[in-house]
Coordinates of C-alpha atoms and ligand atoms in Angstrom, one line a residue:
M1 CA 12.7 -28.7 -33.1
A2 CA 13.0 -26.5 -30.1
L3 CA 14.0 -27.1 -26.5
I4 CA 11.5 -25.4 -24.2
V5 CA 11.5 -25.1 -20.4
Q6 CA 7.9 -24.8 -19.1
K7 CA 7.2 -23.8 -15.6
F8 CA 3.7 -24.3 -14.1
G9 CA 2.8 -22.4 -10.9
G10 CA 0.8 -23.5 -7.9
T11 CA -2.7 -22.8 -9.1
S12 CA -1.9 -24.5 -12.4
V13 CA -1.1 -27.8 -10.5
G14 CA -3.5 -27.1 -7.7
T15 CA -5.8 -30.1 -8.3
I16 CA -5.6 -33.5 -10.0
E17 CA -7.8 -32.2 -12.8
R18 CA -5.4 -29.3 -13.4
I19 CA -2.4 -31.6 -13.4
E20 CA -4.2 -33.7 -16.0
M21 CA -4.7 -30.5 -18.1
V22 CA -1.0 -29.6 -17.7
A23 CA -0.1 -33.1 -18.9
E24 CA -2.4 -32.7 -22.0
K25 CA -0.7 -29.4 -22.8
V26 CA 2.8 -30.9 -22.4
K27 CA 1.8 -33.8 -24.6
K28 CA 0.7 -31.5 -27.4
F29 CA 4.1 -29.7 -27.3
R30 CA 5.8 -33.1 -27.5
E31 CA 3.7 -34.1 -30.5
N32 CA 5.0 -30.9 -32.2
G33 CA 8.5 -32.5 -31.8
D34 CA 9.8 -30.1 -29.1
D35 CA 12.0 -31.3 -26.3
I36 CA 10.4 -30.3 -23.0
V37 CA 11.7 -29.8 -19.5
V38 CA 8.8 -29.0 -17.1
V39 CA 9.3 -27.3 -13.7
V40 CA 6.4 -27.4 -11.3
S41 CA 5.5 -25.6 -8.0
A42 CA 3.8 -27.2 -5.1
M43 CA 0.0 -27.4 -5.3
S44 CA -1.4 -24.0 -4.4
G45 CA -1.6 -23.4 -0.7
E46 CA 0.7 -26.3 0.1
T47 CA 3.9 -24.3 0.8
N48 CA 1.9 -22.0 3.2
R49 CA 0.4 -25.1 4.9
L50 CA 3.9 -26.6 5.4
I51 CA 5.3 -23.4 6.7
D52 CA 2.5 -23.1 9.1
L53 CA 3.1 -26.6 10.5
A54 CA 6.7 -25.7 11.0
K55 CA 5.8 -22.5 12.9
Q56 CA 3.4 -24.4 15.1
I57 CA 6.0 -26.7 16.4
S58 CA 8.8 -24.1 16.6
D59 CA 7.0 -21.3 18.5
G60 CA 6.9 -19.3 15.2
N61 CA 10.6 -19.6 14.5
P62 CA 11.5 -22.8 12.6
V63 CA 15.2 -23.8 12.2
P64 CA 15.9 -22.9 8.6
R65 CA 17.6 -26.1 7.6
E66 CA 14.7 -28.2 8.8
L67 CA 12.1 -25.8 7.3
D68 CA 13.7 -26.4 3.9
V69 CA 13.7 -30.2 4.3
M70 CA 9.9 -29.8 4.9
V71 CA 8.8 -27.2 2.4
S72 CA 10.7 -28.9 -0.4
T73 CA 8.3 -31.8 -0.1
G74 CA 5.5 -29.8 -1.7
E75 CA 7.2 -29.9 -5.1
Q76 CA 8.2 -33.5 -4.7
V77 CA 4.5 -34.4 -4.8
T78 CA 3.7 -32.5 -7.9
I79 CA 6.6 -33.7 -10.0
A80 CA 5.6 -37.3 -9.4
L81 CA 1.9 -36.6 -10.1
L82 CA 2.7 -34.9 -13.4
A83 CA 5.2 -37.6 -14.4
M84 CA 2.4 -40.2 -13.7
A85 CA -0.1 -38.2 -15.7
L86 CA 2.3 -38.0 -18.7
I87 CA 3.2 -41.7 -18.6
K88 CA -0.5 -42.6 -18.4
R89 CA -0.9 -40.7 -21.7
G90 CA 1.9 -42.6 -23.3
V91 CA 4.4 -39.8 -23.0
P92 CA 7.7 -41.1 -21.6
A93 CA 8.5 -38.9 -18.5
V94 CA 10.8 -38.9 -15.5
S95 CA 10.7 -36.7 -12.4
Y96 CA 13.7 -35.4 -10.4
T97 CA 14.0 -33.4 -7.2
G98 CA 16.6 -30.6 -7.1
N99 CA 19.0 -32.9 -5.4
Q100 CA 18.6 -35.6 -8.1
V101 CA 19.3 -33.2 -11.0
R102 CA 21.9 -31.6 -8.9
I103 CA 20.9 -28.0 -8.7
L104 CA 23.8 -26.9 -6.6
T105 CA 23.1 -23.9 -4.4
D106 CA 24.8 -22.0 -1.5
S107 CA 23.8 -22.9 2.0
A108 CA 21.6 -19.9 2.7
F109 CA 18.6 -22.0 3.8
T110 CA 15.2 -20.5 2.8
K111 CA 16.8 -18.1 0.3
A112 CA 19.6 -20.1 -1.4
R113 CA 21.2 -19.0 -4.6
I114 CA 21.8 -21.4 -7.5
L115 CA 25.5 -21.8 -8.2
Q116 CA 25.6 -24.5 -10.8
I117 CA 23.3 -27.0 -12.6
D118 CA 24.5 -30.4 -13.8
D119 CA 22.7 -30.9 -17.1
H120 CA 24.0 -34.4 -17.9
K121 CA 21.1 -36.4 -16.7
L122 CA 18.6 -34.0 -18.2
R123 CA 20.3 -34.1 -21.6
A124 CA 20.5 -37.9 -21.6
D125 CA 16.8 -38.1 -20.8
L126 CA 15.8 -35.6 -23.5
K127 CA 17.9 -37.5 -26.0
A128 CA 16.1 -40.7 -25.0
G129 CA 12.8 -39.0 -25.8
R130 CA 11.7 -38.4 -22.2
V131 CA 10.0 -35.3 -20.8
V132 CA 11.9 -34.3 -17.7
V133 CA 9.9 -33.0 -14.8
V134 CA 11.9 -31.0 -12.3
A135 CA 10.9 -29.8 -8.8
G136 CA 10.9 -26.0 -8.6
F137 CA 12.1 -24.0 -5.7
Q138 CA 14.7 -26.4 -4.4
G139 CA 18.4 -27.4 -4.6
V140 CA 21.1 -28.9 -2.7
D141 CA 24.2 -27.4 -1.1
E142 CA 27.8 -28.8 -1.3
H143 CA 27.2 -30.8 1.9
G144 CA 24.1 -32.5 0.6
N145 CA 21.6 -30.4 2.6
I146 CA 18.3 -29.6 0.9
T147 CA 17.9 -25.9 0.3
T148 CA 15.0 -23.7 -1.1
L149 CA 15.2 -20.6 -3.2
G150 CA 12.7 -18.2 -1.5
R151 CA 9.0 -17.7 -2.1
G152 CA 8.2 -17.9 -5.8
G153 CA 11.5 -19.7 -6.4
S154 CA 10.2 -22.1 -9.0
D155 CA 10.4 -19.3 -11.5
T156 CA 14.1 -19.1 -10.9
T157 CA 14.5 -22.9 -11.2
G158 CA 12.8 -22.6 -14.6
V159 CA 15.0 -19.8 -15.8
A160 CA 18.2 -21.4 -14.4
L161 CA 17.4 -24.7 -16.2
A162 CA 16.7 -22.8 -19.4
A163 CA 20.0 -21.0 -19.1
A164 CA 21.9 -24.2 -18.3
L165 CA 20.4 -26.1 -21.2
K166 CA 20.5 -23.1 -23.6
A167 CA 16.8 -23.6 -24.2
D168 CA 15.1 -21.7 -27.0
E169 CA 12.5 -20.3 -24.6
C170 CA 11.5 -20.4 -20.9
Q171 CA 7.7 -20.2 -20.6
I172 CA 6.2 -19.3 -17.2
Y173 CA 2.7 -20.6 -17.1
T174 CA 0.4 -19.0 -14.5
D175 CA -3.1 -17.9 -13.7
V176 CA -2.9 -14.7 -15.7
D177 CA -2.3 -14.4 -19.4
G178 CA 0.8 -12.3 -19.2
V179 CA 2.4 -9.3 -17.4
Y180 CA 0.0 -6.5 -17.0
T181 CA 0.3 -2.8 -16.5
T182 CA -0.5 -3.5 -12.9
D183 CA -2.0 -6.4 -10.9
P184 CA -5.2 -7.1 -12.8
R185 CA -6.8 -8.3 -9.5
V186 CA -6.5 -4.7 -8.2
V187 CA -7.2 -2.8 -11.4
P188 CA -9.7 -4.6 -13.6
R189 CA -8.8 -2.3 -16.5
A190 CA -5.1 -3.2 -16.4
R191 CA -3.8 -4.2 -19.8
R192 CA -1.6 -7.1 -20.8
L193 CA 1.8 -6.0 -22.2
E194 CA 3.0 -7.5 -25.4
K195 CA 6.6 -6.9 -24.3
I196 CA 8.5 -5.5 -21.3
T197 CA 12.2 -5.0 -21.0
F198 CA 14.2 -7.0 -18.5
E199 CA 15.1 -3.8 -16.8
E200 CA 11.5 -2.8 -16.3
M201 CA 10.4 -6.2 -15.3
L202 CA 13.2 -6.3 -12.7
E203 CA 12.0 -3.0 -11.2
M204 CA 8.3 -4.2 -11.3
A205 CA 9.3 -7.4 -9.5
S206 CA 11.5 -5.6 -7.0
L207 CA 8.8 -3.1 -6.3
G208 CA 6.2 -5.7 -5.5
S209 CA 4.8 -7.3 -8.7
K210 CA 5.1 -10.9 -7.7
V211 CA 4.1 -12.3 -11.1
L212 CA 7.8 -13.3 -11.4
Q213 CA 10.4 -13.9 -8.7
I214 CA 13.0 -11.1 -8.8
R215 CA 15.9 -13.5 -9.1
S216 CA 14.3 -15.2 -12.1
V217 CA 14.3 -11.9 -14.0
E218 CA 17.9 -11.2 -12.9
F219 CA 19.0 -14.6 -14.1
A220 CA 17.1 -14.3 -17.4
G221 CA 18.7 -10.9 -18.0
K222 CA 22.2 -12.0 -17.1
Y223 CA 22.1 -15.1 -19.3
N224 CA 19.8 -13.6 -21.9
V225 CA 17.2 -16.3 -21.6
P226 CA 14.1 -15.6 -23.8
L227 CA 11.4 -15.4 -21.2
R228 CA 7.6 -15.4 -21.7
V229 CA 4.7 -15.3 -19.2
L230 CA 1.6 -17.1 -20.4
H231 CA -1.8 -18.4 -19.1
S232 CA -1.7 -22.1 -18.3
F233 CA -5.0 -22.9 -19.8
Q234 CA -5.9 -20.1 -22.2
E235 CA -4.3 -19.7 -25.7
G236 CA -2.5 -16.4 -26.3
P237 CA 0.8 -14.8 -26.9
G238 CA 1.5 -13.8 -23.3
T239 CA 4.2 -11.3 -22.5
L240 CA 7.7 -11.5 -23.8
I241 CA 10.5 -10.1 -21.6
T242 CA 13.0 -8.6 -23.9
I243 CA 16.3 -6.8 -23.9
D244 CA 15.6 -4.3 -26.6
E245 CA 14.2 -0.9 -25.7
E246 CA 12.5 -0.1 -29.0
E247 CA 12.1 3.6 -29.5
S248 CA 8.7 4.0 -31.1
M249 CA 6.2 6.9 -31.2
E250 CA 3.8 4.7 -29.2
Q251 CA 6.2 3.9 -26.5
P252 CA 4.5 4.7 -23.2
I253 CA 6.3 6.8 -20.6
I254 CA 5.2 4.4 -18.0
S255 CA 5.0 0.6 -18.6
G256 CA 3.5 -0.4 -15.3
I257 CA 2.6 0.3 -11.7
A258 CA 3.9 -1.8 -8.9
F259 CA 2.9 -1.8 -5.2
N260 CA 4.0 -3.3 -2.0
R261 CA 2.3 -3.7 1.4
D262 CA 5.3 -5.4 2.9
E263 CA 7.1 -2.4 4.3
A264 CA 6.9 -0.5 7.6
K265 CA 8.1 3.0 8.4
L266 CA 10.3 4.1 11.3
T267 CA 11.1 7.6 12.4
I268 CA 13.5 9.0 14.9
R269 CA 12.8 12.7 15.9
G270 CA 14.8 15.4 17.4
V271 CA 18.2 13.9 16.4
P272 CA 21.2 16.2 17.2
D273 CA 22.4 17.0 13.6
T274 CA 26.1 16.2 13.6
P275 CA 28.3 14.4 11.1
G276 CA 27.9 10.7 11.2
V277 CA 24.3 10.8 12.4
A278 CA 22.9 8.6 9.6
F279 CA 25.5 6.0 10.4
K280 CA 24.7 6.1 14.1
I281 CA 21.0 5.4 13.3
L282 CA 21.4 2.9 10.5
G283 CA 24.6 1.1 11.6
P284 CA 22.8 -0.9 14.4
I285 CA 19.9 -1.7 12.0
S286 CA 22.2 -3.2 9.4
A287 CA 24.3 -4.9 12.1
A288 CA 21.0 -6.7 13.0
N289 CA 20.8 -7.8 9.3
I290 CA 17.8 -5.7 8.6
E291 CA 17.6 -4.3 5.1
V292 CA 16.6 -0.7 4.8
D293 CA 14.7 0.5 1.7
M294 CA 13.8 4.2 1.5
I295 CA 15.5 6.8 3.6
V296 CA 14.6 10.5 4.2
Q297 CA 16.4 12.9 6.4
N298 CA 14.8 16.3 7.0
V299 CA 16.5 19.7 6.9
S300 CA 17.6 20.5 10.4
H301 CA 15.8 22.9 12.7
D302 CA 17.6 24.3 15.8
N303 CA 20.4 21.8 15.1
T304 CA 18.1 18.8 15.3
T305 CA 16.6 16.7 12.5
D306 CA 14.1 14.0 11.9
F307 CA 15.1 10.8 10.1
T308 CA 12.7 8.3 8.5
F309 CA 13.3 4.9 6.8
T310 CA 11.4 1.8 5.8
V311 CA 12.1 -1.9 6.5
H312 CA 10.3 -5.1 5.7
R313 CA 7.2 -5.5 7.9
N314 CA 8.6 -8.7 9.4
D315 CA 11.6 -6.7 10.7
Y316 CA 9.5 -3.9 12.2
Q317 CA 9.4 -4.9 15.8
N318 CA 13.1 -5.7 15.9
A319 CA 14.0 -2.5 14.1
L320 CA 11.8 -0.4 16.5
R321 CA 13.5 -1.9 19.5
I322 CA 16.9 -1.0 18.1
L323 CA 15.9 2.5 17.1
E324 CA 14.5 3.2 20.6
Q325 CA 17.8 2.2 22.1
T326 CA 19.6 4.4 19.5
A327 CA 17.4 7.3 20.5
R328 CA 18.5 6.9 24.1
D329 CA 22.1 6.6 23.1
I330 CA 22.4 9.6 20.9
G331 CA 20.0 11.8 22.8
A332 CA 17.2 12.0 20.2
R333 CA 13.7 13.1 21.3
E334 CA 11.7 10.0 20.4
A335 CA 11.5 6.9 18.1
G336 CA 8.3 5.6 16.6
G337 CA 6.9 3.9 13.6
D338 CA 3.9 3.0 11.4
V339 CA 3.1 -0.3 9.7
D340 CA 0.0 0.9 7.9
I341 CA 1.9 2.2 4.9
A342 CA 2.2 1.0 1.3
K343 CA 4.6 1.8 -1.5
V344 CA 3.4 2.6 -4.9
S345 CA 5.8 2.9 -7.8
I346 CA 5.6 3.9 -11.5
V347 CA 8.0 2.1 -13.7
G348 CA 9.1 2.7 -17.3
V349 CA 12.2 3.2 -19.5
G350 CA 10.2 5.9 -21.3
M351 CA 10.8 8.1 -18.2
R352 CA 14.4 8.6 -19.3
S353 CA 13.4 10.8 -22.1
H354 CA 10.5 12.6 -20.5
A355 CA 10.6 15.3 -17.9
G356 CA 7.8 16.0 -15.4
V357 CA 6.9 12.4 -14.8
A358 CA 7.2 12.6 -11.1
S359 CA 5.1 15.8 -10.9
R360 CA 2.4 14.2 -13.0
M361 CA 2.4 11.4 -10.4
F362 CA 2.2 13.8 -7.5
E363 CA -0.6 15.7 -9.2
A364 CA -2.7 12.6 -9.7
L365 CA -2.3 11.6 -6.0
A366 CA -3.1 15.1 -4.8
K367 CA -6.3 15.2 -6.8
E368 CA -7.4 12.2 -4.8
G369 CA -6.4 13.8 -1.6
I370 CA -3.7 11.2 -1.0
N371 CA -0.8 12.5 1.2
I372 CA 2.8 11.4 0.1
Q373 CA 5.0 10.5 3.1
M374 CA 8.2 9.6 1.3
I375 CA 9.6 9.7 -2.2
S376 CA 12.4 7.9 -4.0
T377 CA 13.4 8.0 -7.6
S378 CA 15.7 6.3 -10.0
E379 CA 16.2 6.6 -13.7
I380 CA 13.2 4.4 -14.6
K381 CA 11.0 4.5 -11.5
V382 CA 9.4 6.8 -9.0
S383 CA 8.2 5.4 -5.7
V384 CA 6.1 7.0 -3.0
V385 CA 5.0 5.8 0.4
I386 CA 1.4 6.5 1.3
E387 CA -1.2 5.4 3.9
E388 CA -2.1 1.8 3.2
K389 CA -5.8 2.4 3.2
Y390 CA -5.4 4.6 0.0
L391 CA -3.3 2.0 -1.9
E392 CA -6.0 0.8 -4.3
L393 CA -7.3 4.3 -5.0
A394 CA -3.7 5.5 -5.7
V395 CA -2.9 2.6 -8.1
R396 CA -6.2 3.2 -10.0
A397 CA -5.7 7.0 -10.2
L398 CA -2.1 6.6 -11.5
H399 CA -3.2 3.9 -14.0
T400 CA -5.7 6.4 -15.4
A401 CA -3.4 9.4 -15.2
F402 CA -0.7 7.7 -17.2
E403 CA -3.2 6.5 -19.8
L404 CA -2.7 2.8 -19.1
D405 CA -6.4 1.9 -18.8
A406 CA -7.8 -0.6 -21.3
P407 CA -10.6 0.7 -23.4
A408 CA -13.9 0.4 -21.5
P409 CA -16.0 -2.7 -22.4
Q410 CA -18.8 -1.9 -24.8
G411 CA -21.9 -0.6 -23.0
E412 CA -20.1 0.9 -20.2
Ligands
ADP1 P1 2.2 -18.8 -9.7 O1 1.5 -19.6 -8.6 O2 1.8 -19.3 -11.1 O3 3.7 -18.7 -9.6 P2 1.8 -16.1 -8.8 O4 0.7 -15.9 -7.8 O5 3.2 -16.2 -8.2 O6 1.5 -17.4 -9.7 O7 1.8 -14.9 -9.8 C1 0.7 -14.6 -10.6 C2 -0.1 -13.5 -9.9 O8 0.7 -12.3 -9.9 C3 -1.4 -13.1 -10.6 O9 -2.4 -13.9 -10.2 C4 -1.5 -11.6 -10.3 O10 -2.5 -11.4 -9.3 C5 -0.2 -11.2 -9.7 N1 0.4 -10.0 -10.3 C6 0.9 -8.9 -9.6 N2 1.3 -8.0 -10.5 C7 1.0 -8.4 -11.7 C8 1.2 -7.9 -13.0 N3 1.8 -6.7 -13.2 N4 0.9 -8.6 -14.1 C9 0.3 -9.8 -13.9 N5 0.1 -10.4 -12.7 C10 0.5 -9.7 -11.6
LIG2 N1 6.0 -23.4 -3.8 C1 6.9 -22.2 -3.6 C2 6.1 -21.0 -3.1 O1 4.9 -21.2 -2.9 C3 7.7 -21.9 -4.8 C4 6.8 -21.4 -6.0 O2 5.6 -21.6 -6.1 O3 7.4 -20.8 -6.9 O4 6.7 -20.0 -2.8
MG3 MG1 4.9 -17.3 -8.5

């Protein structure tokens, strides 16, 4: 008998019919004798709808505490519906909100971190033979305020519960049958991976592959939770996220390609090149709580230099205003920016033992006439910033160049 935590995403509980199908699936696992804790997201589109309502009444800027009170309702609906569907099938079940379980978080509304989970109630219910249905994405802070864990946060609820309960496996059920070499909606010939290491999955998630929330992968790696991504309604082995980096002849250099359209680029030109200049430029940006991702400073010409960095698109206007002020303060020639950019990254632990990976990437992009604006590398990834309109072309070209394409279907 195993203890399994199963998380079902928004599309998997998007209609009454689908919730019935999830209930059937959970019932089958129960009949195998497994103990099941289910975590559900809100019905697909619901969280966006709620955020939109909040924005309408708040001139686009809702008070974070109240926003969390509201968006957490999406999951409260689906836990109750799923519990009803299970009970109707003769499966004893009980639903709990994050507060009722007591998923304790910090007080960072809209992006809270889980601090502790009280497993008493869950264990008692499991012992009494009940399926426990827990609301994803939400918790409660020490003052009793409702908090939420950031978009995609139900994945993290699932993994955190699995860690707290020392579950045998955490299964993330979604609308694709595993983690692919890249988003299968962009590259139809993307391939499902049998396995991917936590380290690679973390890079993929951080660099834009939203199949798993970043924090859920961090959590699973930290507590060594066996994690698997599966299709909600199709049979199959899915993708296992593992710790071991098996060295085999077949190991690909690149496991996957991630991309991200959420960034914007800012440039300050003609900056007097003196010690401390990077701090003068980025200090005011970080003081405004804006996170900077990639940074490039050019070699100086006539004692002036150009300095470019990227931020989240939501922070672009704010960052540009600050940079314009900095330009005036330090006597730079001009400040400007561009939102029509995208970041494409190749990820793989195989890169560690292979030279020339980056140049192969640059060659593939050059062949398509795609200009690289910025580059950053780490041990297991290479990222480039390009013009957004070339994003899909770039991802496809790299997918082919690194021999990731699935075999062509017969007749092609
Ligand atoms: P859920 O609502 O179940 O949480 P998400 O939309 O958050 O589902 O995540 C699943 C989606 O992630 C897929 O539909 C797919 O388009 C996208 N995705 C992006 N990158 C990948 C990848 N490398 N492998 C699989 N899916 C990916
Ligand atoms: N419902 C939340 C969201 O849409 C959490 C989740 O689905 O994981 O982001
Ligand atoms: Mg998700």
